[in-house]
Amino acid sequence: MCRTVDLHQAVLAKNDENALALRRFLASRGTVAVNLMSSPGSGKTALLEQLLTRAVAAGTPAAAVTADLATENDATRLARSGAPVQQILTDGLCHLEAGMLQARLEDWLPDGTRLLFVENVGNLVCPASYDLGETLRIALASVTEGEDKPVKYPAAFGLAQLVVVTKTDLADAVGFARETFLGGVQQVNPGVPVLETSARTGEGVDALLAHILRGAEGEETHTPVLARQHEKHLHSHANGTVREPGPVS
Amino acid sequence: MHELSIAMAVIDQVRDAVPDDRVESLTLRIGELVAVVPEALDFSFGLAADGTLLAGARLVIETVDGEAHCDGCGRDTPTGMPPVLWCGDCERPLTLLAGRELEIVRVVVADEGPDGTAVGDTARDTTRDEETSHVPHR
Ligand SMILES: [Zn+2]
């Protein structure tokens, strides 16, 4: 004899609850979190080093948490900016979850931190599913990775509120097909802003920091098409109501 | 591979919902656009369920195709994968109707017999070696 129990629960409900708690914690501290996602080797750490250095120089209190499967190399590198930096070693896990970030921030986040950069694990698949309580989610891709990154990783680019191209100083050398890349971005995330940067030459870094600060000041950020349904889903769960089942193939 | 984390999240939630029951099967609904590979999830679930009351449970995965609506021309169209979320005719973004589901729909649990043993045996088929293309990160 068997019994059927209807659950209708979002699989990531626990992470989403943790993310909501983390979002409240950050808001109470006056901190805005920026979640950075990219593949390994995209130049995320170099760009972040530049962002931190400029934020510190401009008097904006900024800090960073960097997540890696192993080694603290990135934290050591980022600390040269003068900003407080913490490393989370995920011990093999391929993404950060809200609870892991919250546990690290609770006894560490320096008072008065305005911007908190969260450098997610280098991976364009897994981190996309996890809300980290961020205000701004950025997907990065370097010109050396190929123009089809956005359509190959539609969740990462489709859920981003800002897309950043890195290593543009190498664009000509590698024959980066800019229009193809931008076409792919618009296909999976119509209307998302795209900024082009080079950590080596400094191109676009000030514009990127300015964009992030405008978001931190409450300027409305882009809402991706993919995220709209996701949010509805979260809200329906939070209210304890059950979403109508979608068509099943 | 986040399928293992997702499998663990599923197991945690099912255990919270039916803490003392042995689970015969559970049904998940997974949208085409959430970047979860059903085979990898099934593989991960087998690993993560081991030693819990979900060990041996059958995982049923209902997939949901991506579908979007254009407010301009009024059409509902499959998004495809990778998704096209832009109406080229009307030159405007679409509205997503389906495809981002990631939900535990229901579980079927075994009623225990009078001697405390489960009625019926649903030992899980453990021929998983062929699925080595989805080796979890941890
Ligand atoms: Zn249209």
mmCIF file of C-alpha atoms and ligand atoms in Angstrom:
data_model
loop_
_atom_site.group_PDB
_atom_site.id
_atom_site.type_symbol
_atom_site.label_atom_id
_atom_site.label_comp_id
_atom_site.label_asym_id
_atom_site.label_seq_id
_atom_site.Cartn_x
_atom_site.Cartn_y
_atom_site.Cartn_z
ATOM 1 C CA MET A 1 0.000 0.000 0.000
ATOM 2 C CA CYS A 2 1.269 3.433 -0.853
ATOM 3 C CA ARG A 3 0.325 6.963 -0.052
ATOM 4 C CA THR A 4 0.802 9.980 -2.315
ATOM 5 C CA VAL A 5 1.823 13.278 -0.750
ATOM 6 C CA ASP A 6 1.528 16.397 -2.889
ATOM 7 C CA LEU A 7 4.364 18.810 -2.101
ATOM 8 C CA HIS A 8 4.593 21.407 -4.884
ATOM 9 C CA GLN A 9 7.725 22.923 -3.398
ATOM 10 C CA ALA A 10 10.470 24.795 -5.201
ATOM 11 C CA VAL A 11 13.596 22.632 -5.075
ATOM 12 C CA LEU A 12 15.784 25.589 -4.176
ATOM 13 C CA ALA A 13 13.341 26.936 -1.579
ATOM 14 C CA LYS A 14 15.919 26.671 1.208
ATOM 15 C CA ASN A 15 18.537 28.578 -0.733
ATOM 16 C CA ASP A 16 15.940 31.172 -1.666
ATOM 17 C CA GLU A 17 14.940 31.590 1.989
ATOM 18 C CA ASN A 18 18.596 31.964 2.945
ATOM 19 C CA ALA A 19 19.054 34.471 0.130
ATOM 20 C CA LEU A 20 16.103 36.480 1.384
ATOM 21 C CA ALA A 21 17.560 36.517 4.913
ATOM 22 C CA LEU A 22 20.944 37.505 3.518
ATOM 23 C CA ARG A 23 19.376 40.281 1.440
ATOM 24 C CA ARG A 24 17.792 41.669 4.630
ATOM 25 C CA PHE A 25 21.056 41.364 6.545
ATOM 26 C CA LEU A 26 22.932 43.242 3.815
ATOM 27 C CA ALA A 27 20.253 45.928 3.618
ATOM 28 C CA SER A 28 20.430 46.430 7.392
ATOM 29 C CA ARG A 29 24.182 47.003 7.054
ATOM 30 C CA GLY A 30 23.799 49.379 4.111
ATOM 31 C CA THR A 31 25.692 46.960 1.900
ATOM 32 C CA VAL A 32 24.941 46.184 -1.737
ATOM 33 C CA ALA A 33 26.156 42.824 -3.047
ATOM 34 C CA VAL A 34 27.358 42.262 -6.595
ATOM 35 C CA ASN A 35 27.485 38.640 -7.759
ATOM 36 C CA LEU A 36 30.127 38.043 -10.440
ATOM 37 C CA MET A 37 29.907 34.924 -12.594
ATOM 38 C CA SER A 38 32.180 33.721 -15.324
ATOM 39 C CA SER A 39 34.141 30.748 -16.539
ATOM 40 C CA PRO A 40 37.649 30.140 -15.155
ATOM 41 C CA GLY A 41 40.291 32.306 -16.787
ATOM 42 C CA SER A 42 37.899 35.024 -17.926
ATOM 43 C CA GLY A 43 39.904 37.713 -16.151
ATOM 44 C CA LYS A 44 37.363 38.178 -13.380
ATOM 45 C CA THR A 45 39.950 38.490 -10.614
ATOM 46 C CA ALA A 46 42.048 41.025 -12.554
ATOM 47 C CA LEU A 47 38.979 43.129 -13.230
ATOM 48 C CA LEU A 48 37.864 42.870 -9.617
ATOM 49 C CA GLU A 49 41.320 43.993 -8.452
ATOM 50 C CA GLN A 50 40.869 47.101 -10.617
ATOM 51 C CA LEU A 51 37.347 47.740 -9.341
ATOM 52 C CA LEU A 52 38.401 47.434 -5.702
ATOM 53 C CA THR A 53 41.426 49.664 -6.165
ATOM 54 C CA ARG A 54 39.327 52.373 -7.811
ATOM 55 C CA ALA A 55 36.526 52.109 -5.280
ATOM 56 C CA VAL A 56 39.003 52.436 -2.395
ATOM 57 C CA ALA A 57 40.696 55.404 -4.112
ATOM 58 C CA ALA A 58 37.309 57.089 -4.598
ATOM 59 C CA GLY A 59 36.434 56.656 -0.929
ATOM 60 C CA THR A 60 33.714 54.048 -1.487
ATOM 61 C CA PRO A 61 34.095 51.349 1.180
ATOM 62 C CA ALA A 62 34.284 48.114 -0.801
ATOM 63 C CA ALA A 63 35.064 44.539 0.132
ATOM 64 C CA ALA A 64 35.214 41.228 -1.666
ATOM 65 C CA VAL A 65 34.515 37.596 -1.025
ATOM 66 C CA THR A 66 36.093 35.235 -3.477
ATOM 67 C CA ALA A 67 35.052 31.615 -3.806
ATOM 68 C CA ASP A 68 37.239 28.890 -5.182
ATOM 69 C CA LEU A 69 37.292 25.148 -5.147
ATOM 70 C CA ALA A 70 40.807 25.301 -3.665
ATOM 71 C CA THR A 71 43.766 27.696 -3.005
ATOM 72 C CA GLU A 72 43.654 31.229 -1.612
ATOM 73 C CA ASN A 73 45.583 32.727 -4.525
ATOM 74 C CA ASP A 74 42.770 35.017 -5.604
ATOM 75 C CA ALA A 75 42.255 36.459 -2.124
ATOM 76 C CA THR A 76 45.962 37.192 -1.815
ATOM 77 C CA ARG A 77 45.872 38.960 -5.165
ATOM 78 C CA LEU A 78 42.743 40.967 -4.393
ATOM 79 C CA ALA A 79 44.066 42.060 -0.993
ATOM 80 C CA ARG A 80 46.709 44.146 -2.825
ATOM 81 C CA SER A 81 43.910 46.588 -3.623
ATOM 82 C CA GLY A 82 43.768 47.561 0.060
ATOM 83 C CA ALA A 83 40.156 46.391 0.397
ATOM 84 C CA PRO A 84 39.137 43.764 2.955
ATOM 85 C CA VAL A 85 38.990 40.369 1.255
ATOM 86 C CA GLN A 86 37.805 36.969 2.389
ATOM 87 C CA GLN A 87 38.213 33.623 0.695
ATOM 88 C CA ILE A 88 35.572 30.925 0.763
ATOM 89 C CA LEU A 89 36.936 27.526 -0.111
ATOM 90 C CA THR A 90 34.021 25.502 -1.405
ATOM 91 C CA ASP A 91 35.900 22.262 -0.882
ATOM 92 C CA GLY A 92 35.022 20.975 -4.314
ATOM 93 C CA LEU A 93 31.520 22.424 -4.621
ATOM 94 C CA CYS A 94 31.106 24.123 -7.985
ATOM 95 C CA HIS A 95 29.064 27.145 -6.855
ATOM 96 C CA LEU A 96 28.277 29.336 -3.860
ATOM 97 C CA GLU A 97 25.016 28.987 -1.972
ATOM 98 C CA ALA A 98 23.361 31.748 0.031
ATOM 99 C CA GLY A 99 23.868 29.974 3.363
ATOM 100 C CA MET A 100 27.615 29.602 2.772
ATOM 101 C CA LEU A 101 27.973 33.285 1.994
ATOM 102 C CA GLN A 102 25.868 34.366 4.947
ATOM 103 C CA ALA A 103 27.871 32.201 7.354
ATOM 104 C CA ARG A 104 31.078 33.874 6.158
ATOM 105 C CA LEU A 105 29.696 37.408 6.233
ATOM 106 C CA GLU A 106 28.055 37.337 9.659
ATOM 107 C CA ASP A 107 31.255 37.650 11.667
ATOM 108 C CA TRP A 108 33.398 39.309 9.045
ATOM 109 C CA LEU A 109 31.632 41.947 6.919
ATOM 110 C CA PRO A 110 33.374 45.210 7.940
ATOM 111 C CA ASP A 111 31.106 47.962 9.276
ATOM 112 C CA GLY A 112 30.243 50.573 6.684
ATOM 113 C CA THR A 113 30.916 48.360 3.656
ATOM 114 C CA ARG A 114 29.004 49.912 0.774
ATOM 115 C CA LEU A 115 29.880 47.496 -2.020
ATOM 116 C CA LEU A 116 30.440 43.810 -1.524
ATOM 117 C CA PHE A 117 31.777 41.987 -4.551
ATOM 118 C CA VAL A 118 31.139 38.261 -4.529
ATOM 119 C CA GLU A 119 33.418 36.456 -6.930
ATOM 120 C CA ASN A 120 31.556 33.227 -7.576
ATOM 121 C CA VAL A 121 33.288 29.959 -8.439
ATOM 122 C CA GLY A 122 34.582 30.006 -12.010
ATOM 123 C CA ASN A 123 31.766 28.148 -13.739
ATOM 124 C CA LEU A 124 28.941 29.329 -15.990
ATOM 125 C CA VAL A 125 26.456 26.547 -15.279
ATOM 126 C CA CYS A 126 25.974 25.868 -11.599
ATOM 127 C CA PRO A 127 26.209 29.328 -9.959
ATOM 128 C CA ALA A 128 23.387 30.637 -12.144
ATOM 129 C CA SER A 129 20.767 28.686 -10.168
ATOM 130 C CA TYR A 130 21.630 30.195 -6.797
ATOM 131 C CA ASP A 131 20.377 33.553 -5.573
ATOM 132 C CA LEU A 132 22.998 34.985 -3.197
ATOM 133 C CA GLY A 133 20.969 37.938 -1.975
ATOM 134 C CA GLU A 134 22.713 40.138 -4.508
ATOM 135 C CA THR A 135 21.406 43.432 -5.832
ATOM 136 C CA LEU A 136 23.304 43.165 -9.086
ATOM 137 C CA ARG A 137 24.195 40.004 -10.957
ATOM 138 C CA ILE A 138 26.923 40.311 -13.553
ATOM 139 C CA ALA A 139 27.931 37.680 -16.120
ATOM 140 C CA LEU A 140 31.402 38.156 -17.584
ATOM 141 C CA ALA A 141 32.965 36.733 -20.719
ATOM 142 C CA SER A 142 36.385 37.406 -22.167
ATOM 143 C CA VAL A 143 36.950 38.038 -25.854
ATOM 144 C CA THR A 144 39.205 34.977 -25.921
ATOM 145 C CA GLU A 145 36.430 32.560 -25.001
ATOM 146 C CA GLY A 146 34.471 32.585 -28.251
ATOM 147 C CA GLU A 147 31.431 34.522 -29.364
ATOM 148 C CA ASP A 148 28.935 31.787 -28.567
ATOM 149 C CA LYS A 149 29.318 31.846 -24.775
ATOM 150 C CA PRO A 150 25.930 33.546 -24.181
ATOM 151 C CA VAL A 151 23.949 30.964 -26.155
ATOM 152 C CA LYS A 152 26.011 28.089 -24.759
ATOM 153 C CA TYR A 153 25.294 29.235 -21.192
ATOM 154 C CA PRO A 154 21.846 30.810 -21.471
ATOM 155 C CA ALA A 155 21.033 30.591 -17.763
ATOM 156 C CA ALA A 156 24.173 32.482 -16.692
ATOM 157 C CA PHE A 157 23.804 35.200 -19.334
ATOM 158 C CA GLY A 158 20.013 35.106 -19.401
ATOM 159 C CA LEU A 159 19.684 35.878 -15.690
ATOM 160 C CA ALA A 160 22.333 38.599 -15.597
ATOM 161 C CA GLN A 161 21.399 42.236 -14.998
ATOM 162 C CA LEU A 162 24.620 43.336 -16.667
ATOM 163 C CA VAL A 163 26.976 41.593 -19.089
ATOM 164 C CA VAL A 164 30.647 42.554 -19.022
ATOM 165 C CA VAL A 165 33.111 41.736 -21.783
ATOM 166 C CA THR A 166 36.696 41.445 -20.491
ATOM 167 C CA LYS A 167 40.163 41.525 -22.108
ATOM 168 C CA THR A 168 39.005 43.807 -24.919
ATOM 169 C CA ASP A 169 42.660 44.751 -25.485
ATOM 170 C CA LEU A 170 42.950 41.281 -27.062
ATOM 171 C CA ALA A 171 39.811 41.563 -29.219
ATOM 172 C CA ASP A 172 41.602 42.322 -32.464
ATOM 173 C CA ALA A 173 44.333 39.754 -31.839
ATOM 174 C CA VAL A 174 41.812 36.934 -31.417
ATOM 175 C CA GLY A 175 39.346 38.217 -34.046
ATOM 176 C CA PHE A 176 36.497 38.635 -31.554
ATOM 177 C CA ALA A 177 33.203 38.679 -33.501
ATOM 178 C CA ARG A 178 31.592 41.402 -31.445
ATOM 179 C CA GLU A 179 28.249 41.519 -33.294
ATOM 180 C CA THR A 180 27.777 37.751 -32.965
ATOM 181 C CA PHE A 181 28.443 37.965 -29.235
ATOM 182 C CA LEU A 182 26.042 40.864 -28.763
ATOM 183 C CA GLY A 183 23.407 39.088 -30.882
ATOM 184 C CA GLY A 184 23.654 36.038 -28.622
ATOM 185 C CA VAL A 185 23.330 38.186 -25.508
ATOM 186 C CA GLN A 186 20.218 39.902 -26.844
ATOM 187 C CA GLN A 187 18.699 36.566 -27.881
ATOM 188 C CA VAL A 188 18.803 35.127 -24.337
ATOM 189 C CA ASN A 189 18.492 38.420 -22.429
ATOM 190 C CA PRO A 190 16.875 41.191 -24.504
ATOM 191 C CA GLY A 191 17.778 44.679 -23.342
ATOM 192 C CA VAL A 192 20.533 43.731 -20.903
ATOM 193 C CA PRO A 193 23.273 46.377 -20.787
ATOM 194 C CA VAL A 194 26.685 45.261 -22.065
ATOM 195 C CA LEU A 195 29.926 46.955 -20.992
ATOM 196 C CA GLU A 196 33.328 46.308 -22.537
ATOM 197 C CA THR A 197 36.407 46.379 -20.323
ATOM 198 C CA SER A 198 40.109 45.707 -20.181
ATOM 199 C CA ALA A 199 41.755 45.281 -16.806
ATOM 200 C CA ARG A 200 45.114 45.732 -18.519
ATOM 201 C CA THR A 201 44.454 49.092 -20.171
ATOM 202 C CA GLY A 202 41.745 50.184 -17.734
ATOM 203 C CA GLU A 203 39.266 50.686 -20.581
ATOM 204 C CA GLY A 204 35.675 50.651 -19.353
ATOM 205 C CA VAL A 205 36.518 50.007 -15.688
ATOM 206 C CA ASP A 206 35.390 53.443 -14.497
ATOM 207 C CA ALA A 207 32.185 53.087 -16.504
ATOM 208 C CA LEU A 208 31.592 49.696 -14.921
ATOM 209 C CA LEU A 209 32.157 51.015 -11.397
ATOM 210 C CA ALA A 210 29.829 53.929 -12.141
ATOM 211 C CA HIS A 211 27.151 51.515 -13.391
ATOM 212 C CA ILE A 212 27.501 49.413 -10.221
ATOM 213 C CA LEU A 213 27.300 52.500 -8.002
ATOM 214 C CA ARG A 214 24.158 53.703 -9.753
ATOM 215 C CA GLY A 215 22.606 50.317 -8.955
ATOM 216 C CA ALA A 216 23.801 50.670 -5.358
ATOM 217 C CA GLU A 217 22.139 54.091 -5.159
ATOM 218 C CA GLY A 218 18.831 52.465 -6.067
ATOM 219 C CA GLU A 219 18.675 53.155 -9.782
ATOM 220 C CA GLU A 220 16.498 50.484 -11.319
ATOM 221 C CA THR A 221 18.463 47.588 -12.760
ATOM 222 C CA HIS A 222 17.584 45.516 -15.793
ATOM 223 C CA THR A 223 15.085 42.673 -15.228
ATOM 224 C CA PRO A 224 15.870 39.720 -17.485
ATOM 225 C CA VAL A 225 13.018 37.922 -19.268
ATOM 226 C CA LEU A 226 14.175 34.670 -17.663
ATOM 227 C CA ALA A 227 14.120 36.207 -14.185
ATOM 228 C CA ARG A 228 10.563 37.472 -14.336
ATOM 229 C CA GLN A 229 9.064 34.018 -14.184
ATOM 230 C CA HIS A 230 11.635 32.999 -11.592
ATOM 231 C CA GLU A 231 10.593 35.855 -9.321
ATOM 232 C CA LYS A 232 6.921 35.075 -9.736
ATOM 233 C CA HIS A 233 7.766 31.552 -8.744
ATOM 234 C CA LEU A 234 9.571 32.697 -5.613
ATOM 235 C CA HIS A 235 6.747 34.994 -4.634
ATOM 236 C CA SER A 236 4.128 32.322 -5.104
ATOM 237 C CA HIS A 237 6.189 30.048 -2.923
ATOM 238 C CA ALA A 238 6.722 32.710 -0.279
ATOM 239 C CA ASN A 239 2.977 33.268 -0.076
ATOM 240 C CA GLY A 240 2.369 29.578 0.400
ATOM 241 C CA THR A 241 0.255 29.326 -2.731
ATOM 242 C CA VAL A 242 0.722 26.694 -5.367
ATOM 243 C CA ARG A 243 1.569 27.629 -8.889
ATOM 244 C CA GLU A 244 -0.553 26.085 -11.640
ATOM 245 C CA PRO A 245 1.360 23.276 -13.280
ATOM 246 C CA GLY A 246 2.774 24.219 -16.648
ATOM 247 C CA PRO A 247 2.347 22.117 -19.780
ATOM 248 C CA VAL A 248 4.224 18.857 -19.443
ATOM 249 C CA SER A 249 5.929 17.310 -22.408
ATOM 250 C CA MET B 1 27.930 19.840 -11.368
ATOM 251 C CA HIS B 2 25.128 21.377 -9.335
ATOM 252 C CA GLU B 3 22.834 18.396 -9.903
ATOM 253 C CA LEU B 4 24.280 16.824 -6.762
ATOM 254 C CA SER B 5 23.446 19.927 -4.718
ATOM 255 C CA ILE B 6 19.993 19.918 -6.232
ATOM 256 C CA ALA B 7 19.547 16.228 -5.413
ATOM 257 C CA MET B 8 20.597 16.963 -1.825
ATOM 258 C CA ALA B 9 18.159 19.863 -1.607
ATOM 259 C CA VAL B 10 15.379 17.611 -2.902
ATOM 260 C CA ILE B 11 16.208 14.929 -0.340
ATOM 261 C CA ASP B 12 16.317 17.448 2.537
ATOM 262 C CA GLN B 13 12.912 18.807 1.628
ATOM 263 C CA VAL B 14 11.316 15.412 1.176
ATOM 264 C CA ARG B 15 12.718 14.297 4.533
ATOM 265 C CA ASP B 16 11.258 17.393 6.172
ATOM 266 C CA ALA B 17 7.879 16.686 4.578
ATOM 267 C CA VAL B 18 7.703 12.943 5.288
ATOM 268 C CA PRO B 19 10.345 12.346 7.967
ATOM 269 C CA ASP B 20 9.453 8.789 8.915
ATOM 270 C CA ASP B 21 8.297 7.279 5.647
ATOM 271 C CA ARG B 22 10.177 5.193 3.174
ATOM 272 C CA VAL B 23 9.827 6.852 -0.208
ATOM 273 C CA GLU B 24 8.853 4.696 -3.167
ATOM 274 C CA SER B 25 9.056 7.395 -5.782
ATOM 275 C CA LEU B 26 9.163 11.126 -6.168
ATOM 276 C CA THR B 27 8.182 13.327 -9.058
ATOM 277 C CA LEU B 28 10.069 16.454 -10.042
ATOM 278 C CA ARG B 29 9.074 19.008 -12.650
ATOM 279 C CA ILE B 30 12.058 20.515 -14.435
ATOM 280 C CA GLY B 31 11.889 23.274 -17.011
ATOM 281 C CA GLU B 32 13.972 23.154 -20.143
ATOM 282 C CA LEU B 33 15.638 26.471 -19.275
ATOM 283 C CA VAL B 34 16.950 25.790 -15.754
ATOM 284 C CA ALA B 35 20.167 24.086 -16.859
ATOM 285 C CA VAL B 36 19.582 20.867 -14.961
ATOM 286 C CA VAL B 37 20.471 17.688 -16.824
ATOM 287 C CA PRO B 38 17.931 14.964 -15.929
ATOM 288 C CA GLU B 39 20.418 12.102 -16.362
ATOM 289 C CA ALA B 40 22.944 13.855 -14.132
ATOM 290 C CA LEU B 41 20.260 14.558 -11.551
ATOM 291 C CA ASP B 42 19.124 10.932 -11.571
ATOM 292 C CA PHE B 43 22.706 9.788 -11.113
ATOM 293 C CA SER B 44 23.309 12.278 -8.291
ATOM 294 C CA PHE B 45 20.057 11.375 -6.610
ATOM 295 C CA GLY B 46 21.086 7.734 -6.441
ATOM 296 C CA LEU B 47 24.318 8.717 -4.695
ATOM 297 C CA ALA B 48 22.778 11.253 -2.320
ATOM 298 C CA ALA B 49 19.803 9.080 -1.324
ATOM 299 C CA ASP B 50 22.017 6.236 -0.187
ATOM 300 C CA GLY B 51 21.607 5.579 3.520
ATOM 301 C CA THR B 52 18.439 7.683 3.803
ATOM 302 C CA LEU B 53 14.768 6.725 3.732
ATOM 303 C CA LEU B 54 14.874 7.735 0.081
ATOM 304 C CA ALA B 55 17.367 5.013 -0.809
ATOM 305 C CA GLY B 56 15.979 3.015 -3.692
ATOM 306 C CA ALA B 57 13.273 5.551 -4.480
ATOM 307 C CA ARG B 58 12.396 5.966 -8.128
ATOM 308 C CA LEU B 59 12.912 9.447 -9.512
ATOM 309 C CA VAL B 60 10.291 10.563 -12.029
ATOM 310 C CA ILE B 61 11.246 13.684 -13.960
ATOM 311 C CA GLU B 62 8.629 15.637 -15.883
ATOM 312 C CA THR B 63 10.280 18.072 -18.238
ATOM 313 C CA VAL B 64 8.586 21.320 -19.218
ATOM 314 C CA ASP B 65 9.368 22.955 -22.551
ATOM 315 C CA GLY B 66 10.258 26.626 -22.662
ATOM 316 C CA GLU B 67 7.401 28.743 -23.964
ATOM 317 C CA ALA B 68 7.128 32.502 -24.408
ATOM 318 C CA HIS B 69 4.501 35.047 -25.425
ATOM 319 C CA CYS B 70 4.835 38.147 -27.564
ATOM 320 C CA ASP B 71 2.628 41.036 -26.502
ATOM 321 C CA GLY B 72 3.178 42.560 -29.930
ATOM 322 C CA CYS B 73 1.861 39.877 -32.275
ATOM 323 C CA GLY B 74 0.099 37.838 -29.594
ATOM 324 C CA ARG B 75 1.903 34.628 -30.494
ATOM 325 C CA ASP B 76 2.902 31.899 -28.039
ATOM 326 C CA THR B 77 6.008 30.130 -29.270
ATOM 327 C CA PRO B 78 8.421 27.498 -27.965
ATOM 328 C CA THR B 79 11.608 29.231 -26.817
ATOM 329 C CA GLY B 80 13.861 26.398 -27.950
ATOM 330 C CA MET B 81 17.190 25.778 -26.276
ATOM 331 C CA PRO B 82 19.199 27.986 -26.225
ATOM 332 C CA PRO B 83 16.121 30.132 -25.799
ATOM 333 C CA VAL B 84 15.098 32.892 -28.191
ATOM 334 C CA LEU B 85 13.475 35.517 -25.951
ATOM 335 C CA TRP B 86 13.201 38.257 -28.558
ATOM 336 C CA CYS B 87 10.469 38.616 -31.195
ATOM 337 C CA GLY B 88 12.285 39.552 -34.381
ATOM 338 C CA ASP B 89 9.037 40.538 -36.114
ATOM 339 C CA CYS B 90 7.924 42.988 -33.439
ATOM 340 C CA GLU B 91 11.446 43.800 -32.222
ATOM 341 C CA ARG B 92 10.563 43.438 -28.580
ATOM 342 C CA PRO B 93 11.341 41.100 -25.678
ATOM 343 C CA LEU B 94 9.028 38.147 -25.110
ATOM 344 C CA THR B 95 7.366 37.209 -21.825
ATOM 345 C CA LEU B 96 8.288 33.808 -20.494
ATOM 346 C CA LEU B 97 5.346 31.462 -19.900
ATOM 347 C CA ALA B 98 7.092 28.217 -18.966
ATOM 348 C CA GLY B 99 10.465 26.543 -18.810
ATOM 349 C CA ARG B 100 11.984 27.714 -15.508
ATOM 350 C CA GLU B 101 10.229 25.154 -13.284
ATOM 351 C CA LEU B 102 12.307 23.360 -10.667
ATOM 352 C CA GLU B 103 9.807 21.809 -8.354
ATOM 353 C CA ILE B 104 9.106 18.761 -6.217
ATOM 354 C CA VAL B 105 5.603 17.812 -7.290
ATOM 355 C CA ARG B 106 4.763 14.811 -5.122
ATOM 356 C CA VAL B 107 6.147 11.784 -3.351
ATOM 357 C CA VAL B 108 4.751 8.314 -3.034
ATOM 358 C CA VAL B 109 5.561 6.734 0.331
ATOM 359 C CA ALA B 110 5.231 3.143 1.447
ATOM 360 C CA ASP B 111 2.792 2.341 4.214
ATOM 361 C CA GLU B 112 4.559 0.227 6.764
ATOM 362 C CA GLY B 113 3.276 -3.283 7.484
ATOM 363 C CA PRO B 114 2.206 -4.321 11.035
ATOM 364 C CA ASP B 115 5.680 -5.738 11.783
ATOM 365 C CA GLY B 116 7.307 -2.470 10.821
ATOM 366 C CA THR B 117 8.626 -3.669 7.505
ATOM 367 C CA ALA B 118 7.605 -1.988 4.334
ATOM 368 C CA VAL B 119 4.995 -3.587 2.130
ATOM 369 C CA GLY B 120 6.380 -4.262 -1.277
ATOM 370 C CA ASP B 121 9.991 -4.040 -2.332
ATOM 371 C CA THR B 122 11.264 -1.399 -4.691
ATOM 372 C CA ALA B 123 15.006 -1.920 -4.533
ATOM 373 C CA ARG B 124 16.564 0.582 -6.843
ATOM 374 C CA ASP B 125 18.181 -0.637 -9.988
ATOM 375 C CA THR B 126 21.836 0.149 -9.412
ATOM 376 C CA THR B 127 23.251 -0.214 -12.905
ATOM 377 C CA ARG B 128 24.667 3.291 -12.938
ATOM 378 C CA ASP B 129 28.133 2.626 -14.283
ATOM 379 C CA GLU B 130 27.159 3.553 -17.827
ATOM 380 C CA GLU B 131 26.422 7.127 -16.745
ATOM 381 C CA THR B 132 30.037 8.049 -16.162
ATOM 382 C CA SER B 133 29.725 11.068 -18.431
ATOM 383 C CA HIS B 134 28.152 12.894 -15.488
ATOM 384 C CA VAL B 135 30.702 12.499 -12.741
ATOM 385 C CA PRO B 136 29.917 14.950 -9.930
ATOM 386 C CA HIS B 137 32.518 17.467 -8.775
ATOM 387 C CA ARG B 138 32.282 16.194 -5.253
HETATM 388 ZN ZN ZN C 1 5.856 39.536 -31.886
#
